[in-house]
Coordinates of C-alpha atoms in Angstrom, one line a residue:
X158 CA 56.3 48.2 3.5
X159 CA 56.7 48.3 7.2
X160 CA 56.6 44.6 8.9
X161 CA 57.7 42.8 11.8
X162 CA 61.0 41.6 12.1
X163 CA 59.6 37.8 12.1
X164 CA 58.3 39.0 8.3
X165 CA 61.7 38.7 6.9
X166 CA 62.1 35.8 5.1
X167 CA 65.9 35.7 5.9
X168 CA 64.7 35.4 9.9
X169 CA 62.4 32.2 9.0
X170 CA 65.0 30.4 6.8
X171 CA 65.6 27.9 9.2
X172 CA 62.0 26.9 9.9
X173 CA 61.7 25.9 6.4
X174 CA 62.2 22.4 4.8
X175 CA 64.0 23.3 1.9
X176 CA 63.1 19.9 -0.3
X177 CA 59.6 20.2 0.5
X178 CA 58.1 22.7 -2.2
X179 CA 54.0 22.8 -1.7
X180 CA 52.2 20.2 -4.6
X181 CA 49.7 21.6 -7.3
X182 CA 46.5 20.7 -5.4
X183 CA 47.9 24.1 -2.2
X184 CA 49.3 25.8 -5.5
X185 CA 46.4 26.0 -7.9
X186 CA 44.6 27.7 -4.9
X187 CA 47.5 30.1 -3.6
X188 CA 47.3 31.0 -7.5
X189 CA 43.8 32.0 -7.4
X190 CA 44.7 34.1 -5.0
X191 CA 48.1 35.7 -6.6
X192 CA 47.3 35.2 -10.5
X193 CA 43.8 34.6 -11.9
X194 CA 40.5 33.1 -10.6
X195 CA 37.3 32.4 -13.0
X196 CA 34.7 34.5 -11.4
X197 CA 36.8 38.3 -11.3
X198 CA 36.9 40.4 -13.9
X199 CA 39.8 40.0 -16.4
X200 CA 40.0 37.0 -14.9
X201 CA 43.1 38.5 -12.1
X202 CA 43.4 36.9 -8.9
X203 CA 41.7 37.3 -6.1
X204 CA 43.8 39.7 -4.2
X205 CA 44.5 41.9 -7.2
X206 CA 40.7 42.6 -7.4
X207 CA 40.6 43.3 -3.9
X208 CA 43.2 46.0 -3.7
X209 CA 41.6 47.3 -6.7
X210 CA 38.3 47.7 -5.2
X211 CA 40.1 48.7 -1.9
X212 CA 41.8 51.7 -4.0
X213 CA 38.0 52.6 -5.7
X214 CA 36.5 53.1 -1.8
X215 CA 39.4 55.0 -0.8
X216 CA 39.4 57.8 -3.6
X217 CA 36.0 57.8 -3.1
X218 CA 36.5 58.5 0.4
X219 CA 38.8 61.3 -0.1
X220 CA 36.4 62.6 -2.1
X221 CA 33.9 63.4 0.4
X222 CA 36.8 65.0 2.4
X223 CA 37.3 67.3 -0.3
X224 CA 33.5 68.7 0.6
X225 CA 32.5 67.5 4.0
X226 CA 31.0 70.6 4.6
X227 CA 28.1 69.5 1.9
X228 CA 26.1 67.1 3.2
X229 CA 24.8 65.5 -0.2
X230 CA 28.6 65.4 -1.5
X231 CA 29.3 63.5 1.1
X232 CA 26.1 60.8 0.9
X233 CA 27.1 60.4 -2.4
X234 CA 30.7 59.0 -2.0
X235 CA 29.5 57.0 1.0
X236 CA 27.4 55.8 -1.9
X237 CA 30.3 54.9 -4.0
X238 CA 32.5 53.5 -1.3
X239 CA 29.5 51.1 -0.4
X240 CA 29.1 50.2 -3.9
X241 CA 33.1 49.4 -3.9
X242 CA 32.7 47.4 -0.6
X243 CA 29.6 45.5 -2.2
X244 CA 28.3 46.5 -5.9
X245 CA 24.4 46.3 -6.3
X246 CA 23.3 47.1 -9.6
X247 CA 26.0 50.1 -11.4
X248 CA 28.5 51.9 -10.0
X249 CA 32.2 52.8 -9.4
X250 CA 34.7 50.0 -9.4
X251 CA 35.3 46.8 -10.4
X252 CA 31.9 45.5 -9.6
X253 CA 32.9 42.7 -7.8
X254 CA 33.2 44.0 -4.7
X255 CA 36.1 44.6 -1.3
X256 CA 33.9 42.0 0.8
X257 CA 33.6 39.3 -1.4
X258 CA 37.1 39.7 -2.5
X259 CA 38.8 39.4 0.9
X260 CA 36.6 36.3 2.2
X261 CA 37.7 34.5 -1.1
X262 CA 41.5 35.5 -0.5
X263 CA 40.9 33.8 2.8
X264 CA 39.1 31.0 2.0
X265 CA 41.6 29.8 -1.3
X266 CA 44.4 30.3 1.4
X267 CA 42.4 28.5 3.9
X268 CA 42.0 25.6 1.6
X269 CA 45.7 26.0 0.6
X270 CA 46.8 25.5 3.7
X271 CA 44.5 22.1 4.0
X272 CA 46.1 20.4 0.7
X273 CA 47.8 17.7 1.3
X274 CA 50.7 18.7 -0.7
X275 CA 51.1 21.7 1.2
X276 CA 54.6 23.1 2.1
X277 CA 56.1 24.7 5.6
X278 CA 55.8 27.9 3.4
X279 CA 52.2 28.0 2.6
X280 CA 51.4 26.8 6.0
X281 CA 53.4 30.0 7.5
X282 CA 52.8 32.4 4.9
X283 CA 49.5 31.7 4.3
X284 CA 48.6 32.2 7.7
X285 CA 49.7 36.1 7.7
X286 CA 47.6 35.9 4.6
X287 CA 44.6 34.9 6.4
X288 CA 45.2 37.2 9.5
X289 CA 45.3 40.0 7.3
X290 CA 42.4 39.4 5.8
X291 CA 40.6 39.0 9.2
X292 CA 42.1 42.5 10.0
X293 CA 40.7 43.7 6.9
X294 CA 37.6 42.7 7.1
X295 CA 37.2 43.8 10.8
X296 CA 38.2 47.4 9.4
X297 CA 35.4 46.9 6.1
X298 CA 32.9 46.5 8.7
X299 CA 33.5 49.5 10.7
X300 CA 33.6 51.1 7.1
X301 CA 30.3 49.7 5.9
X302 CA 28.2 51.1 9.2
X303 CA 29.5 54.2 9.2
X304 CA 28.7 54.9 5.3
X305 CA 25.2 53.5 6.2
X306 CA 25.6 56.0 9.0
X307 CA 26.4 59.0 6.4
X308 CA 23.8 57.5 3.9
X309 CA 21.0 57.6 6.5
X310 CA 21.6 61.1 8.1
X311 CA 19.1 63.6 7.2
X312 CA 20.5 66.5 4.5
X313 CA 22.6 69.2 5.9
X314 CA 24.1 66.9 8.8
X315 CA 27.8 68.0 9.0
X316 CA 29.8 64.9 7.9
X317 CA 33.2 66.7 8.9
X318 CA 34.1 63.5 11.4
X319 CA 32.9 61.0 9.6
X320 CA 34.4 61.7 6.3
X321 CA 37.5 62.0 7.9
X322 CA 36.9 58.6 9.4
X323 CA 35.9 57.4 6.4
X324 CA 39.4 58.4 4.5
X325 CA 40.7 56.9 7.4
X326 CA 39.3 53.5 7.3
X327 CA 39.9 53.2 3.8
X328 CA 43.7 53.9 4.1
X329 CA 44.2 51.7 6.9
X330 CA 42.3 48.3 4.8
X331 CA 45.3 49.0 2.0
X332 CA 48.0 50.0 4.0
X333 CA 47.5 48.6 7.3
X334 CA 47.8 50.4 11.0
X335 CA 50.5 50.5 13.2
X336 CA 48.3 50.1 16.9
X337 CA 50.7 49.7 19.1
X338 CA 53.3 52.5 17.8
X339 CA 56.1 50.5 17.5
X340 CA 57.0 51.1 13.9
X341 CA 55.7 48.4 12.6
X342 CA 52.9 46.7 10.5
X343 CA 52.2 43.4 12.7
X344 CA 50.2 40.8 11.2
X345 CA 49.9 39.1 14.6
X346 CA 47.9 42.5 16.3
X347 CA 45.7 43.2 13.9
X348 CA 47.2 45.9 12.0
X349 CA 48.6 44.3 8.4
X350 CA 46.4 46.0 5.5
X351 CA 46.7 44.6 1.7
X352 CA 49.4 45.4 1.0
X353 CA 51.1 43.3 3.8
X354 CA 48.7 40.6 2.9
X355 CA 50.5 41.0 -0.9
X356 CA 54.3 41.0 0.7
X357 CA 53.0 37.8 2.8
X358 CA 52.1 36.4 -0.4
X359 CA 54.7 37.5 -2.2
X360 CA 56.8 36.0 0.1
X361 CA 55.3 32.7 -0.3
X362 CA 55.7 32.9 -4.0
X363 CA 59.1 33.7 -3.9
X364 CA 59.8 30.8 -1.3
X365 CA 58.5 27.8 -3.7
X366 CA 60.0 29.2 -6.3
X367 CA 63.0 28.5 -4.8
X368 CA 62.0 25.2 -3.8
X369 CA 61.4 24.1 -7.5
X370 CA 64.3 25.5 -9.2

């Protein structure tokens, strides 16, 4: 995955206290996050489910790609990737639903970060975590209106565009958007997906290991 050059964790060494590992108060919730939490389904954590619903919207986006040229196709996968980004009744996915699934990442970090047994590592890590997830959900938004957009349309509107910018949006919440054209995924502008949220957090998991051994 493309990052910033501040991502490495070789460049932040030296802004790390090296004897102070985070406590299990900021680690129970970081591992709500990276391993299991109550409420999902299978019981994974919080950003696993996210990703997987994240993955659900975006094959259902490609989908109506496939057939913009039918209109109902099209309202049907808008349908689906709603249902992905916030299940009401049955459905494709997980049933848990992208929205709820990103705030929770965000909040468990947030709350990670407030321990008082936190570490330097949380505290820096966890914030791309949680800027990520802001860029996320910024992009689910646009998403949501423009499926309610499709979904509302009379029959035999051409949905060429928006299906498009469906597919698009969908891509960009996993895999994040390079804005600025430098040839890189920056968490700091906006543009870091899931799966820069999951190197962030991988990251963090890999530091207090460390720490503890």
């Amino acid at each position: 995955l493309a990052g910033c050059a501040s991502d490495n964790i070789q460049d932040i060494e030296a802004g790390y206290d090296q004897e102070a590992g985070a406590g299990p108060m900021a680690m129970a919730h970081v591992n709500h996050v990276a391993k299991s939490w109550m409420e999902t389904p299978r019981q994974v954590g919080l950003l696993t489910i996210a990703r997987s619903e994240a993955t659900v919207a975006s094959t259902h986006a490609d989908l109506a790609v496939q057939r913009s040229g039918d209109s109902d196709w099209v309202k049907m996968h808008a349908v689906h990737v709603k249902h992905a980004l916030e299940p009401k009744g049955k459905g494709p996915g997980k049933g848990y639903g992208l929205i709820k699934a990103v705030k929770e990442v965000k909040q468990h970090i947030k709350l990670a970060i407030a321990s008082e047994d936190t570490s330097d590592a949380v505290a820096f890590h966890g914030k791309q975590i949680m800027m990520s997830a802001d860029s996320v959900l910024a992009r689910i938004e646009t998403l949501d209106a423009l499926a309610n957009q499709i979904i509302e349309a009379p029959r035999g509107t051409d949905f060429t565009l928006q299906a498009e910018e469906m597919s698009d949006l969908t891509s960009k919440i996993l895999l994040g958007d390079d804005i600025n054209g430098d040839g890189n995924i920056n968490w700091e502008e906006n543009e870091a997906g899931l799966d820069q949220a999951l190197s962030y957090l991988e990251y963090l998991q890999e530091k207090e290991a460390a720490y503890h051994e």
